[in-house]
Short mmCIF file of C-alpha atoms and ligand atoms in Angstrom, two decimals:
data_model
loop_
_atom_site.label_atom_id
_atom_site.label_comp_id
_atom_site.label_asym_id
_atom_site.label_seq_id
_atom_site.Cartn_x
_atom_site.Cartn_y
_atom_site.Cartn_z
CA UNK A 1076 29.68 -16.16 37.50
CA UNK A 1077 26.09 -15.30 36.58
CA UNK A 1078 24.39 -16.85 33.90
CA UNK A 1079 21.01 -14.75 32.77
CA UNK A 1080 18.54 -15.91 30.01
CA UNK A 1081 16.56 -12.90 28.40
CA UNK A 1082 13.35 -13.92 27.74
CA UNK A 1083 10.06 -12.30 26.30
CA UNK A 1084 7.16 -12.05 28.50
CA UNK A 1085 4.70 -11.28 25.80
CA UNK A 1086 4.16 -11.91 21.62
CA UNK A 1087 7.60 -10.61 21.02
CA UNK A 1088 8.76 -7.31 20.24
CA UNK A 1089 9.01 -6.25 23.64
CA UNK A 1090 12.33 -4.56 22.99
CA UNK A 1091 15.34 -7.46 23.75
CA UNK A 1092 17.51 -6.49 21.37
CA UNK A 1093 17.95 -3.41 23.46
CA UNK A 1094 18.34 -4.92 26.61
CA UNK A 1095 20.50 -8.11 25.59
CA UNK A 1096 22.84 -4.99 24.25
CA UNK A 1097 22.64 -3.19 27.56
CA UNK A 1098 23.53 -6.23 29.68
CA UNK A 1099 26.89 -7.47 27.02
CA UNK A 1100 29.00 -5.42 29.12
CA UNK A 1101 29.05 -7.46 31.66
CA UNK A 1102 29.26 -10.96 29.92
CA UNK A 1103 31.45 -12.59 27.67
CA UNK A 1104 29.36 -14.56 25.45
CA UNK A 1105 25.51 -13.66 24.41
CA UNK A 1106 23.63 -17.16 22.90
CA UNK A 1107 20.60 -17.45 20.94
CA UNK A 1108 18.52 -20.32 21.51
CA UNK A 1109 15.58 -20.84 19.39
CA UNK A 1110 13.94 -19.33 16.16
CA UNK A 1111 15.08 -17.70 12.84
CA UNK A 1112 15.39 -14.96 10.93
CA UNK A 1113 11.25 -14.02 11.63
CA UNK A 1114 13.06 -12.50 14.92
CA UNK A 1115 13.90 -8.43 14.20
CA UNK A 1116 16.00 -7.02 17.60
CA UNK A 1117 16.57 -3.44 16.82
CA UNK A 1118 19.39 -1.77 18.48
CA UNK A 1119 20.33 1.74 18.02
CA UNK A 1120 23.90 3.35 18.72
CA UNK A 1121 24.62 6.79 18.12
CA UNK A 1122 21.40 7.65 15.69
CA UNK A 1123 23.32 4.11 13.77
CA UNK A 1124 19.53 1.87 13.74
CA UNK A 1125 20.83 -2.13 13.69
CA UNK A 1126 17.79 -5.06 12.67
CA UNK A 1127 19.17 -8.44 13.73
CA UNK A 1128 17.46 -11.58 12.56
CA UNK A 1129 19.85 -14.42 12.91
CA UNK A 1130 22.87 -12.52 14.76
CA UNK A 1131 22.23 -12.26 18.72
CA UNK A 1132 22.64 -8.63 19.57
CA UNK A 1133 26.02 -8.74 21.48
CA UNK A 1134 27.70 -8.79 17.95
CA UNK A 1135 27.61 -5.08 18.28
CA UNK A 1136 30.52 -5.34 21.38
CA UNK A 1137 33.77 -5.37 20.68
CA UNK A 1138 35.44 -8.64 22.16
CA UNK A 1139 32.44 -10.72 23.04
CA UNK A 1140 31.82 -13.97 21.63
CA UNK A 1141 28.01 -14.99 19.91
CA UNK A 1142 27.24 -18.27 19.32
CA UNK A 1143 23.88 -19.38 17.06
CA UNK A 1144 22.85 -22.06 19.32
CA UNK A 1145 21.40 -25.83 17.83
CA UNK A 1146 17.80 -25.05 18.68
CA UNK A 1147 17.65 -21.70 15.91
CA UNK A 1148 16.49 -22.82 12.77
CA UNK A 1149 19.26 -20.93 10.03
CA UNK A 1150 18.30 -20.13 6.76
CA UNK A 1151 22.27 -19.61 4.98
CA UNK A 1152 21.64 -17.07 2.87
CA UNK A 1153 19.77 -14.94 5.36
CA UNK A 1154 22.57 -15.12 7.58
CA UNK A 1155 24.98 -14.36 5.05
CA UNK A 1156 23.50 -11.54 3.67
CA UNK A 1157 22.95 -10.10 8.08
CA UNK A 1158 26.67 -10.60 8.23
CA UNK A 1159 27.82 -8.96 4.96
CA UNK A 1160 25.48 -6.01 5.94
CA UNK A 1161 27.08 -5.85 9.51
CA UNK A 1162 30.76 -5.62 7.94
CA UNK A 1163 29.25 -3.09 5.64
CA UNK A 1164 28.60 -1.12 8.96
CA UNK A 1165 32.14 -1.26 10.37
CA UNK A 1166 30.76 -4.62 12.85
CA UNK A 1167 33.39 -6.92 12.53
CA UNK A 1168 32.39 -10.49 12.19
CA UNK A 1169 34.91 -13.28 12.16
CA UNK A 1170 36.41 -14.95 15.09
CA UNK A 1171 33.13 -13.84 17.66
CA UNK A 1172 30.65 -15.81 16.06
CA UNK A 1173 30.09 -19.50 16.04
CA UNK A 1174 27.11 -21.45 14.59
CA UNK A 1175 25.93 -24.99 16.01
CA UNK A 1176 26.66 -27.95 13.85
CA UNK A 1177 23.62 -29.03 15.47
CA UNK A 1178 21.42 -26.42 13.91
CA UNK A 1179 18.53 -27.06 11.27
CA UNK A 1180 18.72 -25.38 8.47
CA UNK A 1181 15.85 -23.91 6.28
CA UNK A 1182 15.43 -24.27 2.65
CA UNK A 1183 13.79 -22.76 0.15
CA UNK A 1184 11.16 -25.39 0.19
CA UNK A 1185 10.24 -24.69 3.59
CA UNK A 1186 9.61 -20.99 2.68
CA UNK A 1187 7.67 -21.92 -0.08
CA UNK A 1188 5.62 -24.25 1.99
CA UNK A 1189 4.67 -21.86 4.77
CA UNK A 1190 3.33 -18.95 2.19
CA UNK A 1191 1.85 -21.40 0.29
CA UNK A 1192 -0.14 -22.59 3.21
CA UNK A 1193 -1.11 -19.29 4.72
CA UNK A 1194 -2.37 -18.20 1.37
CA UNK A 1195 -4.10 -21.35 1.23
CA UNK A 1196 -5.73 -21.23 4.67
CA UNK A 1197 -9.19 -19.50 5.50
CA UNK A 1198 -9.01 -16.19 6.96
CA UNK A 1199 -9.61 -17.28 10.69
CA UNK A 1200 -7.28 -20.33 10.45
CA UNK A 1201 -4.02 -17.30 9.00
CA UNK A 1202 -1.29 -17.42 11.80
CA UNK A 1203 -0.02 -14.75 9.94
CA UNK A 1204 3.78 -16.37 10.26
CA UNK A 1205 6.47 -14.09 8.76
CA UNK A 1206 6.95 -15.84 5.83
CA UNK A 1207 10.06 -16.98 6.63
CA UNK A 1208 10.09 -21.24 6.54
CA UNK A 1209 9.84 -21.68 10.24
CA UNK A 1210 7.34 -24.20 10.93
CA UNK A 1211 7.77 -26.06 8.10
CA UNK A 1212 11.55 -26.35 8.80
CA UNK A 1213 10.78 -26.87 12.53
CA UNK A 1214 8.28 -29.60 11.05
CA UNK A 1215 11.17 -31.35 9.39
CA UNK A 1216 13.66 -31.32 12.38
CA UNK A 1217 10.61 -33.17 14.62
CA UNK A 1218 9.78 -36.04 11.78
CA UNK A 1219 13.66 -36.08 11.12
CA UNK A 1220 13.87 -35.33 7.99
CA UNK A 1221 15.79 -32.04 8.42
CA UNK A 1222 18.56 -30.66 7.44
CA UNK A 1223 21.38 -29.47 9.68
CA UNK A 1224 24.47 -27.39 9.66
CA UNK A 1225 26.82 -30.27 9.96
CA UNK A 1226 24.85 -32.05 6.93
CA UNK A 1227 25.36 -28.92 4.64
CA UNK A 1228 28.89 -29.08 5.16
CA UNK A 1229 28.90 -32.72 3.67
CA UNK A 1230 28.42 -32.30 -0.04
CA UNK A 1231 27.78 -35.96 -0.81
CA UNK A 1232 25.15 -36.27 2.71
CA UNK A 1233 23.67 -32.66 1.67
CA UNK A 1234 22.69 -33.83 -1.67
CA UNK A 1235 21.27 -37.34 -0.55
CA UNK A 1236 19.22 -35.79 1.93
CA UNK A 1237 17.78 -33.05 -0.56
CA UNK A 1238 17.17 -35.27 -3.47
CA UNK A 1239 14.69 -37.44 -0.21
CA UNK A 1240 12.94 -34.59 0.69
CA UNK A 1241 12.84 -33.01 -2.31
CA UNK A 1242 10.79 -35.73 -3.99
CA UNK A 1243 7.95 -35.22 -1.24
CA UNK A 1244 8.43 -31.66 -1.20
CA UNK A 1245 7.68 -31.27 -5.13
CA UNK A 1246 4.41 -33.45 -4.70
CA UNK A 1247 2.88 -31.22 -2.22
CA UNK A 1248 3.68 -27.82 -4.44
CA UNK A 1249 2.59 -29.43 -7.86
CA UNK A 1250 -0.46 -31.34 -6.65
CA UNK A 1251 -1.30 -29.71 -3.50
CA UNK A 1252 -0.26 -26.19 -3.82
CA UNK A 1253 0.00 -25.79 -7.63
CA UNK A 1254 2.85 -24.29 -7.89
CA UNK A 1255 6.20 -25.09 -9.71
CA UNK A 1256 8.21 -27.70 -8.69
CA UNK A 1257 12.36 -27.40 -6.62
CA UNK A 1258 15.10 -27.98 -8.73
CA UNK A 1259 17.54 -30.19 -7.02
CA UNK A 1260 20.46 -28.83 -9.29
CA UNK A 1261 20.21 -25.48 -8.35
CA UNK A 1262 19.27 -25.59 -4.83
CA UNK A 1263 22.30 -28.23 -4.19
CA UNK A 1264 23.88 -25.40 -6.27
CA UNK A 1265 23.25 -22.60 -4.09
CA UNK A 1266 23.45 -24.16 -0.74
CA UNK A 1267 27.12 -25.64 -1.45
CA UNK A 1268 27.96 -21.72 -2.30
CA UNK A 1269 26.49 -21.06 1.29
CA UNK A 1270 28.14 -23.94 2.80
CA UNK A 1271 31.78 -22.57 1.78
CA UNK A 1272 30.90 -19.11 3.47
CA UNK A 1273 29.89 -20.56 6.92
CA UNK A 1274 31.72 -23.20 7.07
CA UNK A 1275 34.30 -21.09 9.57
CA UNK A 1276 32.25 -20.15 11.74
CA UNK A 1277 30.50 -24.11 12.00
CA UNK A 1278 31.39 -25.87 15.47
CA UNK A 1279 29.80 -28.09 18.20
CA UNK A 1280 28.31 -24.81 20.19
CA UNK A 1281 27.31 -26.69 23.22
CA UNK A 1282 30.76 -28.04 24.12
CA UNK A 1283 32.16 -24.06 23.55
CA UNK A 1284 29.19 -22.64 25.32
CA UNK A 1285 30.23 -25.15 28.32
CA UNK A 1286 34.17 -24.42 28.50
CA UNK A 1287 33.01 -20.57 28.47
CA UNK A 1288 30.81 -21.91 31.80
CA UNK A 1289 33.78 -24.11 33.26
CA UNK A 1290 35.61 -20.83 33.12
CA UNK A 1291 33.29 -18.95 35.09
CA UNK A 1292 32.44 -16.48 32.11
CA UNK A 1293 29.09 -14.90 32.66
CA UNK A 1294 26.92 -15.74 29.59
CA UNK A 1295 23.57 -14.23 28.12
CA UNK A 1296 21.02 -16.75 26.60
CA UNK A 1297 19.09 -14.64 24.19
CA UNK A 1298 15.42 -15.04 23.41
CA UNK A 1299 13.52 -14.34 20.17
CA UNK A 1300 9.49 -13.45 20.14
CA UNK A 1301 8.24 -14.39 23.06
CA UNK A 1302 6.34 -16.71 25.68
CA UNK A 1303 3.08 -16.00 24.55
CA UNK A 1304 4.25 -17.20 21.56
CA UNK A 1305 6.33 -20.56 22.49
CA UNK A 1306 4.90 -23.91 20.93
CA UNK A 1307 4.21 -25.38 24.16
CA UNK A 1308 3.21 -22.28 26.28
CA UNK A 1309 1.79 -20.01 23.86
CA UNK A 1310 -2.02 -19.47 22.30
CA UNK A 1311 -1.23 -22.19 20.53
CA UNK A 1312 -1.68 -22.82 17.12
CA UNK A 1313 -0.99 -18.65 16.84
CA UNK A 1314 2.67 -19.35 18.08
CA UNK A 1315 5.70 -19.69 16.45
CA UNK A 1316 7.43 -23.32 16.48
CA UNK A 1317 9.65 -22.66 18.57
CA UNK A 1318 10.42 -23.21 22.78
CA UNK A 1319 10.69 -19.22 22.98
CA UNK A 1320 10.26 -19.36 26.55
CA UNK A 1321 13.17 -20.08 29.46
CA UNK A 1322 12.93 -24.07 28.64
CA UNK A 1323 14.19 -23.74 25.61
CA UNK A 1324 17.61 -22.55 26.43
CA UNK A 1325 18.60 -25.97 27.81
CA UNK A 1326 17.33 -27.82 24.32
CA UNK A 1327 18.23 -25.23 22.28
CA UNK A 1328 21.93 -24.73 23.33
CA UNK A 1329 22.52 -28.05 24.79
CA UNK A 1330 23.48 -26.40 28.29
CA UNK A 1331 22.02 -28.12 31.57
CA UNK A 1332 19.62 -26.00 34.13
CA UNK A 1333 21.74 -26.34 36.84
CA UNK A 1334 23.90 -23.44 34.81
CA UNK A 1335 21.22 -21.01 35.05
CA UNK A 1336 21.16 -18.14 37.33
CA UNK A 1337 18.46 -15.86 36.53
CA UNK A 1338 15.81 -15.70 33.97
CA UNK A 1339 15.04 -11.37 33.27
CA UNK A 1340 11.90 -11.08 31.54
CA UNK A 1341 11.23 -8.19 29.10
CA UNK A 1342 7.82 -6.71 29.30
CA UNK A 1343 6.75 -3.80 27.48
CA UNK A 1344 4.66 -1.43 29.11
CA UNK A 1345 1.86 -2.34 27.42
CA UNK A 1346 1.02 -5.05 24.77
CA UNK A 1347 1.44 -5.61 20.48
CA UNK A 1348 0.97 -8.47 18.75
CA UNK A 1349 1.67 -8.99 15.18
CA UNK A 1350 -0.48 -11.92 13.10
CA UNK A 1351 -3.22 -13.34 13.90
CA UNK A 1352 -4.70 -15.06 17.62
CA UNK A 1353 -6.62 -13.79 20.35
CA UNK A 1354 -5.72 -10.63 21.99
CA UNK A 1355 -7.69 -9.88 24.93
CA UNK A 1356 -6.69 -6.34 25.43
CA UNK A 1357 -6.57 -5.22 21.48
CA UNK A 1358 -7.30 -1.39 21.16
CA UNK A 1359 -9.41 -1.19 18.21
CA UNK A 1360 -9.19 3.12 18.48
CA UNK A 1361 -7.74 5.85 18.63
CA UNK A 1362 -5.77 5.13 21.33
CA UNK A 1363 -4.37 1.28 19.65
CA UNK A 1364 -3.37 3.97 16.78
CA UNK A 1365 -1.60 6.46 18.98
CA UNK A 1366 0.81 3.42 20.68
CA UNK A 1367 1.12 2.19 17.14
CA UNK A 1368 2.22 5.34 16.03
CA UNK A 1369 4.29 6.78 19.18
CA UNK A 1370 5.60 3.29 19.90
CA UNK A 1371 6.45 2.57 15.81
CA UNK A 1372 4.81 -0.51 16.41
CA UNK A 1373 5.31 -2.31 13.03
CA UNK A 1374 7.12 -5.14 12.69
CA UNK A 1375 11.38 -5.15 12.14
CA UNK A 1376 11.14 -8.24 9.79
CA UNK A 1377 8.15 -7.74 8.01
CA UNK A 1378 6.95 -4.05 8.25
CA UNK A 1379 3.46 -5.37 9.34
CA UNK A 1380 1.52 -2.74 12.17
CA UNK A 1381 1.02 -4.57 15.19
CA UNK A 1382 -2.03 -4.76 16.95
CA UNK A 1383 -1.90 -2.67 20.50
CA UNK A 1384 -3.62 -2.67 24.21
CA UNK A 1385 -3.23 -2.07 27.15
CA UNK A 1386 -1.17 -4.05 29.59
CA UNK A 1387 -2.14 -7.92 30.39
CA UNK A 1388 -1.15 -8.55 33.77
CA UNK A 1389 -3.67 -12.44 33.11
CA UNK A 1390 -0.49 -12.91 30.35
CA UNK A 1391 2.18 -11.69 32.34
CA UNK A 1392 1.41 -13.80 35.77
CA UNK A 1393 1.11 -16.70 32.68
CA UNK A 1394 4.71 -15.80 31.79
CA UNK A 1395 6.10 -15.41 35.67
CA UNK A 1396 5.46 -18.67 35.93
CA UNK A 1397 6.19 -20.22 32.96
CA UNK A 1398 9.22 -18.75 33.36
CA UNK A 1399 10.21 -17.80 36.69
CA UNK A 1400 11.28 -14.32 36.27
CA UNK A 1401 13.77 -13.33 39.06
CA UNK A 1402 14.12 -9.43 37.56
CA UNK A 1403 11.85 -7.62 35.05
CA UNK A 1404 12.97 -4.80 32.09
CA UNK A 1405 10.30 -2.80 31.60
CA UNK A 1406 10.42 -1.21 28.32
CA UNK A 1407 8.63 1.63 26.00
CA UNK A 1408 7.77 3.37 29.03
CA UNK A 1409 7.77 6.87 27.59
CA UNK A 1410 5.66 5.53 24.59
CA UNK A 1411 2.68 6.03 27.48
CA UNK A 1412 3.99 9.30 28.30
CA UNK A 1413 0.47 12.27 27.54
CA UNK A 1414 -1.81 9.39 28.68
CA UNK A 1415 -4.78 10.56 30.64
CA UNK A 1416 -5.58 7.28 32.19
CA UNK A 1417 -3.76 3.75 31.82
CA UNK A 1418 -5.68 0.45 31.88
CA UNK A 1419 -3.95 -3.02 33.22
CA UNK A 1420 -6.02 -5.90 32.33
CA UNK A 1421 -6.12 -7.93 36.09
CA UNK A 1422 -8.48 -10.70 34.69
CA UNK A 1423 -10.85 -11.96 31.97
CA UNK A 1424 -14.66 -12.00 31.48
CA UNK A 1425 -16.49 -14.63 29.68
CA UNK A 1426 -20.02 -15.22 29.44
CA UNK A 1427 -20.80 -18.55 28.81
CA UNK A 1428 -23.68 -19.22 26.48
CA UNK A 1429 -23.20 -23.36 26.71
CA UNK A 1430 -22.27 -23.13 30.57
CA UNK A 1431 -19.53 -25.62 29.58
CA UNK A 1432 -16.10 -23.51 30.96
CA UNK A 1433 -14.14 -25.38 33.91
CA UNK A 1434 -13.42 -22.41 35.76
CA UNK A 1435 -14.46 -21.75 39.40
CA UNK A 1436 -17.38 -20.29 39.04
CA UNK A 1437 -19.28 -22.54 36.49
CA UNK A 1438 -21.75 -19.86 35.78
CA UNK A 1439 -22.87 -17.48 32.73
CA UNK A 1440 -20.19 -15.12 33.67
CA UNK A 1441 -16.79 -16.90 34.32
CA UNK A 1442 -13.76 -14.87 35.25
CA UNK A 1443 -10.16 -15.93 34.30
CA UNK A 1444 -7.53 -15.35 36.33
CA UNK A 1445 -5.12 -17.78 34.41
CA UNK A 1446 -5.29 -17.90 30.46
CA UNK A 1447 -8.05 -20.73 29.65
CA UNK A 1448 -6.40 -22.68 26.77
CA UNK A 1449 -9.42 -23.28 24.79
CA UNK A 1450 -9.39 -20.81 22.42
CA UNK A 1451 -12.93 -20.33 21.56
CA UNK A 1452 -13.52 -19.26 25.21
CA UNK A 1453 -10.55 -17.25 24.99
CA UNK A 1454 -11.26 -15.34 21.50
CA UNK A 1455 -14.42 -14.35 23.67
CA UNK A 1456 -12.89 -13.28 26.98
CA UNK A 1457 -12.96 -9.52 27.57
CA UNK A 1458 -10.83 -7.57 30.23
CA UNK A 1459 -11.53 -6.53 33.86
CA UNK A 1460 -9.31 -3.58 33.86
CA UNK A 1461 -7.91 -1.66 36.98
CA UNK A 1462 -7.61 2.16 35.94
CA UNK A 1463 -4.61 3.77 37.02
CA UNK A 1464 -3.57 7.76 36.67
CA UNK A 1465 -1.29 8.85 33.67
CA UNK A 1466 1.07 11.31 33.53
CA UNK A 1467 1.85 14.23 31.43
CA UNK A 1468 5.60 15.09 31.51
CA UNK A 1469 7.99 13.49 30.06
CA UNK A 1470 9.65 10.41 30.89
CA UNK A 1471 11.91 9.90 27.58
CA UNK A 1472 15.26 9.50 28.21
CA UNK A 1473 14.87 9.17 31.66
CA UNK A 1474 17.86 7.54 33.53
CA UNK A 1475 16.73 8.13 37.38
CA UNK A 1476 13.86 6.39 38.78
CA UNK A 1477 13.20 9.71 40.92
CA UNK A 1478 13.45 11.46 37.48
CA UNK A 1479 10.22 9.73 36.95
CA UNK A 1480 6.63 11.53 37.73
CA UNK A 1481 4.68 9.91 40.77
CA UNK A 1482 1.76 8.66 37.94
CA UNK A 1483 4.69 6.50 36.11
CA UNK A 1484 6.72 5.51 39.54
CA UNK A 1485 3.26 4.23 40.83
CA UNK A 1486 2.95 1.86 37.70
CA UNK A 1487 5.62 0.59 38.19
CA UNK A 1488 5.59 -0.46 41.44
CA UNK A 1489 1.67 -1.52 40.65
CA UNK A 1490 3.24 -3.97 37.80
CA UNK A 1491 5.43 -5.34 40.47
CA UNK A 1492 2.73 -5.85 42.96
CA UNK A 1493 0.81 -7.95 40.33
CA UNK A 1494 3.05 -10.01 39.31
CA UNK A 1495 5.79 -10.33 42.65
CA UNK A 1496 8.13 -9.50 40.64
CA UNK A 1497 10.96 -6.66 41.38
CA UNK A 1498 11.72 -4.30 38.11
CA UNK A 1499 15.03 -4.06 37.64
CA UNK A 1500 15.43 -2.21 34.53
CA UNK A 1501 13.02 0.46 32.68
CA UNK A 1502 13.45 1.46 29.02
CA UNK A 1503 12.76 5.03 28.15
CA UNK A 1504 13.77 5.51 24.63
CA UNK A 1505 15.50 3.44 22.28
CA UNK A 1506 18.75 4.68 22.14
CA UNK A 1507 21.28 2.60 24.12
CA UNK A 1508 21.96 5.08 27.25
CA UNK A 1509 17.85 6.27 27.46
CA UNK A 1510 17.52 3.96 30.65
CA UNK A 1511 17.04 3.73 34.04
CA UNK A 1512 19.05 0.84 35.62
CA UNK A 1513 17.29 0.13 39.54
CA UNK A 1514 19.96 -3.39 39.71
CA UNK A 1515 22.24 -5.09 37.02
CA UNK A 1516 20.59 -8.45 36.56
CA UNK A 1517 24.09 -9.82 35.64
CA UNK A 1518 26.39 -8.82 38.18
CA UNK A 1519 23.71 -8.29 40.95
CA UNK A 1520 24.70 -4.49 41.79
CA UNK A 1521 22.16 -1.83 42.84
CA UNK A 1522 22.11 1.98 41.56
P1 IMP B 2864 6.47 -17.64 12.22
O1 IMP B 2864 7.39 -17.62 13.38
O2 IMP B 2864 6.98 -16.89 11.03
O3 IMP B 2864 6.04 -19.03 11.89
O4 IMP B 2864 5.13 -16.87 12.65
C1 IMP B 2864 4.23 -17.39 13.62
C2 IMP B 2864 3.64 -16.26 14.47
O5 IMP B 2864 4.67 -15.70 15.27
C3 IMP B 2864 3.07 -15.10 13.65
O6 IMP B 2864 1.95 -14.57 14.35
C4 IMP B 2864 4.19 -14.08 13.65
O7 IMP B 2864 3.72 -12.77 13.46
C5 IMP B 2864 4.76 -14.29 15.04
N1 IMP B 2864 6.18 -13.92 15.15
C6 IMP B 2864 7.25 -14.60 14.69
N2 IMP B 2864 8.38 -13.97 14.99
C7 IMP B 2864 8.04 -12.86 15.66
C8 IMP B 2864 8.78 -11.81 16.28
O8 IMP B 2864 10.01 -11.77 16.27
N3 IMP B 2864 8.05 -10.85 16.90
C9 IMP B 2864 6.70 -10.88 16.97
N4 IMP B 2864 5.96 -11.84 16.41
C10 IMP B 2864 6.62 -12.83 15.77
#
């Protein structure tokens, strides 16, 4: 049995919709833990491109069971629309997927909330959120007055607990936000139309997820965005609301840690961000254009171009130990294929006008070896990079590591130096066969 949580190491979008389809094979059941429908996981099969939101990726495996997990916030008619569309593909979806009563669920309040207060909000303060609901609804479930899954399928609860947060909801849009007010009617309307769809596929997910464990059936938790990104862990406030790091798979899919085996963290071999924050490593040239380009770094869910730089090893030791990686999948490794020279960021730089940072030094030029979590001093760190040779041929498609030029092979192993952390997996293209598998984190065996 081997239980393995997939887990971004960066700000999301490091390719684990990929990987969580690589490693199905071996497991019978692939759970999503935390987020919504702002996740995109693209998977491609035979030139076929598939964007999940909601779904986790193991949908596209014949036989295997996905479960929605209480800790992902759902908006219905999201979901039903990414399952329709699946069908429409030949990817049958019936008896394989099973959504936690547990679950919040996002209305179309919430969405209207979270664009109305990014429009509202000065430039600097933007998170740049995906427009989707999900802090607002995440706001909800924490004062408890959300909404979930087993509440939609009760018409007469549904509509009580609308008609309560509606009234509040409507004050803030008319006086606050100026905008038109909810009608009860036709939201209670639509949602009892989504309610009959799902209601199949509605169960207690943590008491499944655990007889699938009793049985000794290994089981993927799947991750959306990514740690620097989680509530707690991430450059908070530009984070999403969710526990998108390894914690949150005991929360968000009511399984204990004692069930966990391994925790693979997905890195991509350099870093993107999409929305606002601070980015110590941003590429504001020609060469942030070229990964954007090469890498078709713009977002799955909301088209935006992400911001790119180099590699952040400062983030990634951050994300070993927030999440105690015992394998890494390194991914869009041919994207840095042509490079002359490749930078990894090993620490930051800060001068201190106000000599008022706690780090070690306490002088006018601090250096950061951990992320400092006071974000003015971070928004002003700059990288100590540690140059290392690129390489010129071509590592696309790539399925031996000896297949690999000595420029790419010595990054690798660099990466693993830094952060003491074996890679066990390396993307090279995004189809599903363009990789190079070192070990299978779920059953343990070497290539
Ligand atoms: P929200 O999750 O829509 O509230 O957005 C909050 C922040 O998280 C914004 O900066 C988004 O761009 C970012 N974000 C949310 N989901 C993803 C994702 O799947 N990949 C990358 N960034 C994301």
């Amino acid at each position: 049995m081997s239980n393995i949580v997939v887990a971004g190491a960066q700000w999301g979008d490091e390719g684990k919709g990929k990987i969580v389809d690589l490693l199905t094979e071996n497991v019978s059941v692939v759970a999503r833990f935390q987020g919504g429908h702002n996740a995109g996981h693209t998977v491609v099969i035979n030139k076929k491109k598939f964007i999940l939101h909601l779904i986790p990726s193991g949908i596209l495996h014949k036989g295997k069971i996905c479960i929605i997990g209480n800790g992902v916030v759902i908006d219905p008619g999201a979901l039903i629309q990414e399952i329709k569309g699946l069908k429409r593909k030949g990817i049958p979806v019936g008896k394989n997927l099973f959504i936690s009563d547990s679950a919040h669920v996002i209305m179309p309040y919430h969405t209207a909330i979270d664009n109305q207060s990014e429009r509202s909000a000065k430039k600097s303060k933007k998170i740049g959120t995906t427009g989707r609901g999900i802090g607002p609804a995440y706001m909800d479930k924490m004062s408890r007055a959300g909404i979930r899954i087993a509440d939609l399928m009760d018409s007469r609860v549904f509509r009580e607990k609308l008609k309560a947060n509606l009234s509040f909801v409507n004050y803030l849009l008319v006086n606050k936000y100026k905008t038109r007010r909810i009608s009860l009617e036709k939201i209670y309307a639509q949602y009892m139309k989504h309610a009959a769809f799902l209601e199949t596929f509605v169960t207690d997910t943590s008491v499944l997820l655990n007889k699938y464990i009793e049985k000794g059936r290994n089981v993927l938790f799947e991750g959306a965005q990514g740690t620097l990104l989680d509530i707690d862990h991430g450059t908070y406030p530009f984070v999403t609301s969710s526990s998108a790091s390894a914690g949150g798979v005991c929360t968000g899919l009511g399984v204990a840690p004692t069930r966990i085996d391994g925790v693979l963290g997905v890195v991509k071999a350099y870093t993107t961000r999409v929305g606002g924050g601070p980015f110590v490593t941003e590429l504001k040239d020609k060469i942030g254009e070229y990964l954007r380009l090469k890498g078709g770094e713009y977002g799955a869910t909301t088209g935006r171009p992400r911001r790119c730089g180099w590699l952040d090893a400062v983030g990634l030791r951050y994300a070993v130990r927030i999440n105690g990686f015992t394998d890494i999948a390194l991914t869009k490794l041919d994207v840095l294929d042509g490079m002359d020279k490749i930078k990894v960021c090993v620490a930051y730089k800060y001068d201190d006008p106000y000599r008022s940072c706690s780090c070690s030094k306490k002088g006018r030029s601090c250096r950061f070896t951990d992320i400092p979590h006071n974000n003015r001093i971070l928004e002003a760190c700059r990288p100590v990079y540690k140059e290392l040779e690129g390489w010129s041929i071509s590592t696309q498609g790539a399925k031996r590591f000896k297949d690999l030029p000595k420029q790419a092979r010595a990054y690798i192993k660099y990466i693993e130096d830094l952060l003491g952390v074996k890679v066990s997996l390396i993307s090279t293209g995004e189809k599903r066969d363009e990789v190079i598998v070192l070990k299978d984190p779920v059953t343990g065996r070497k290539k």
